[in-house]
C-alpha positions as a printed Julia matrix, in Angstrom:
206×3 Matrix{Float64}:
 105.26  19.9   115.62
 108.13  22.07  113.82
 108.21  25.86  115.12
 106.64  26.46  111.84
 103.32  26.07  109.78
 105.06  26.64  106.56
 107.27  23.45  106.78
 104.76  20.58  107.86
 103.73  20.4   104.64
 103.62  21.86  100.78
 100.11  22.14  100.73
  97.48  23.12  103.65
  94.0   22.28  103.27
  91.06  25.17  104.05
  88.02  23.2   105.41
  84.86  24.41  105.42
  82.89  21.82  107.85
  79.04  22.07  107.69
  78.42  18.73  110.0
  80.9   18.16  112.77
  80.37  14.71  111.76
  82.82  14.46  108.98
  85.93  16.06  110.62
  87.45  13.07  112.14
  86.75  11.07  108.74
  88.17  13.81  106.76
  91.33  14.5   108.45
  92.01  11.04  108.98
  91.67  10.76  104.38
  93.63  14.21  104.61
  96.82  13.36  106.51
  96.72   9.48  105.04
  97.14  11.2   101.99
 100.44  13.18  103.43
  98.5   16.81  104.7
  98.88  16.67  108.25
  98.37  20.92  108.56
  94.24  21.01  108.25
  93.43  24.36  108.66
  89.24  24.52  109.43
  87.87  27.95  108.99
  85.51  29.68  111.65
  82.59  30.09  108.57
  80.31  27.82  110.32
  78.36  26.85  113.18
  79.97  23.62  113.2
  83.43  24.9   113.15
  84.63  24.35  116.96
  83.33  21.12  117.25
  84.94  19.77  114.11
  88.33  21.26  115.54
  87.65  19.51  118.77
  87.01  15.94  117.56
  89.91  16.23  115.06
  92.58  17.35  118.0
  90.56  14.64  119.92
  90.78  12.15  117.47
  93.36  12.32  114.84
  96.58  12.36  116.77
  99.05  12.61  113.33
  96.94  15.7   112.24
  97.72  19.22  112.93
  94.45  20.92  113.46
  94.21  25.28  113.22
  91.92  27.67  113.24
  91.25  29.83  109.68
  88.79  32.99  109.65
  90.36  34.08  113.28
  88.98  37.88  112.85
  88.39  38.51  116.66
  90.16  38.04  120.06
  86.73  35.88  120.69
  87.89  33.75  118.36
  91.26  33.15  119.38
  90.68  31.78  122.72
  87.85  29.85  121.42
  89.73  27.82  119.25
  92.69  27.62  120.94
  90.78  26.07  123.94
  88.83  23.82  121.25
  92.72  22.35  120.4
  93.29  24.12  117.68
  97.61  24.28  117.25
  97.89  27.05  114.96
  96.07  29.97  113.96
  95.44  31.41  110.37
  93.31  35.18  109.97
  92.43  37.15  106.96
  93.67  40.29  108.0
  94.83  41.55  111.47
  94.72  44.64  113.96
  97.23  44.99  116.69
  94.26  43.8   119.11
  93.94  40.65  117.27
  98.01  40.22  116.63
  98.35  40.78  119.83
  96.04  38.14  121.11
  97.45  35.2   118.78
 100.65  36.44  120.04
  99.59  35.72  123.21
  97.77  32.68  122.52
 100.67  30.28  122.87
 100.21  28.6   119.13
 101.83  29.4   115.73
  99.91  31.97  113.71
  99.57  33.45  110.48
  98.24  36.65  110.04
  96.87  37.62  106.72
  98.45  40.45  104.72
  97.67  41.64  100.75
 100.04  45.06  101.0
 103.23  45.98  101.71
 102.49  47.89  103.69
 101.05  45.13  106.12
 104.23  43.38  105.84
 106.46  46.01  107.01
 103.87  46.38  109.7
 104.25  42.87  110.68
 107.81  43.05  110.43
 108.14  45.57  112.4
 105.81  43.76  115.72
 108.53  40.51  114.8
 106.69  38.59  112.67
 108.15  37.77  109.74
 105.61  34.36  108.44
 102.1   35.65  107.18
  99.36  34.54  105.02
  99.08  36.39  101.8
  95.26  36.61  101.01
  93.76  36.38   98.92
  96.33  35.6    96.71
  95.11  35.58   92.7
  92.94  38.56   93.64
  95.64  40.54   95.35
  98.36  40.18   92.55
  99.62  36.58   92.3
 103.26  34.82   92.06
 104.38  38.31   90.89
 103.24  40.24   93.89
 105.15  38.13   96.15
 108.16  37.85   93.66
 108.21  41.42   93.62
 108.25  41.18   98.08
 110.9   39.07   98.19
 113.91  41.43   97.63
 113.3   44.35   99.59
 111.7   42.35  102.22
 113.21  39.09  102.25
 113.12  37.81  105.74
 108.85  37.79  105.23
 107.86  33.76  104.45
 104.26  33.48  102.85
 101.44  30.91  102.49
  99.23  32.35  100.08
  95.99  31.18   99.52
  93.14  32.26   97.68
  92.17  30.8    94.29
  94.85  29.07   94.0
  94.78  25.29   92.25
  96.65  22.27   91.78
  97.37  23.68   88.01
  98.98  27.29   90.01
 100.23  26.03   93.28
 103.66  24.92   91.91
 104.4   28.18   90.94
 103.56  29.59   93.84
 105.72  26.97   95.88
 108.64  27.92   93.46
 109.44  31.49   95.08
 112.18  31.89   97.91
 109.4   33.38   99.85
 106.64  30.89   99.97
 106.74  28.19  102.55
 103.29  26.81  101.21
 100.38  27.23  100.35
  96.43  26.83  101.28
  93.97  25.82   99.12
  90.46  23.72   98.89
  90.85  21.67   95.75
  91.48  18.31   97.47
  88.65  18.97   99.86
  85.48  19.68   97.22
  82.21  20.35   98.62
  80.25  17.05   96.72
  83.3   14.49   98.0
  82.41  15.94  101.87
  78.66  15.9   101.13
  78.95  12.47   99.63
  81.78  10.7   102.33
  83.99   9.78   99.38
  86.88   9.74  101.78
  88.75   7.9    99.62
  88.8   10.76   96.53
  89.69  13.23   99.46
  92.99  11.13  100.23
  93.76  10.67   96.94
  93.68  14.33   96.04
  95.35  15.07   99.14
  98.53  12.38   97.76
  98.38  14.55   94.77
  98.85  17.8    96.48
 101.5   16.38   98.8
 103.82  15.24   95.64
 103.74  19.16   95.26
 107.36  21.06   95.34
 108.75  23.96   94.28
């Protein structure tokens, strides 16, 4: 894969995987549709096996890890196959396990402060969550010119409607979101909606 999680592709999707079932199914509709980056949180029980089938299963998809709060965590997933790794916040114990872990990662910031903080350890690519909530497009347009070398994917109630905007700024390599995975098209197996959404979000550049 590229040395970065911000260029496979405009759009990464946030899965949230009740039955380890669907996974395959879904990332197969996901990176037919042009997402290869799947990003499945840790917010259920199910959330290592769906990362393990996918990495198994769906050779053209990038699987990662979202909801990474804990060193735990980290080596779980990573030895599940996850290939990058995506956390709401961090601590230095937690940055410095992902460090260590041998995978791409994106920590998640919401503060400047946390930026120059990552900065400062040498990592300049971070998730900005959660994005609407935490001040928006003009948050990060507002980041970009005292601390240019930091590259974002924000997510967080962001949209198909509000992700161009997003994808617009210098600073943002992409961004997550959950539109083109809805709860009722999982539920249902409507694989085919998911990969059409997924073309949709794919079309999308700054």
């Amino acid at each position: 894969m590229t040395s970065s999680v911000l260029d496979l592709a405009p759009v990464v999707p946030v899965v949230v995987l009740e039955d380890a079932a669907d996974a395959v199914p879904l990332a197969r509709a996901l990176v037919a549709g042009g997402l290869p980056a799947i990003e499945v949180t840790l917010r259920t029980a199910a959330a290592l096996d769906a990362i393990k089938a996918i990495a198994a299963e769906v050779p053209d998809a990038v699987v990662g890890a979202g909801t990474v709060i804990s060193v735990r965590n980290v080596s779980d997933t990573v030895a599940a196959g996850a290939r990058f790794l995506v956390s709401p916040g961090w601590t230095d114990t937690l940055l410095d396990a992902m460090k260590a872990s041998g995978v791409p990662f994106l920590p998640g910031v919401s503060t400047t402060s946390e930026v120059v903080a990552l900065l400062e350890r040498g990592v300049t690519e971070m998730k900005f969550f959660p994005a609407e909530a935490a001040g928006g497009t003009a948050c990060l347009k507002a980041l970009s010119a005292p601390l240019p070398q930091a590259r974002f994917c924000p997510t967080g109630g962001i949209s198909l409607a509000s992700a161009p905007s997003y994808l617009a700024l210098p600073n943002v390599g992409c961004v997550g979101g959950s539109w083109m995975v809805p709860a009722d098209a999982v539920a249902a197996g409507d694989w085919a909606r998911v990969e059409r959404l997924a073309a949709e979000a794919a079309a999308l550049r700054g």
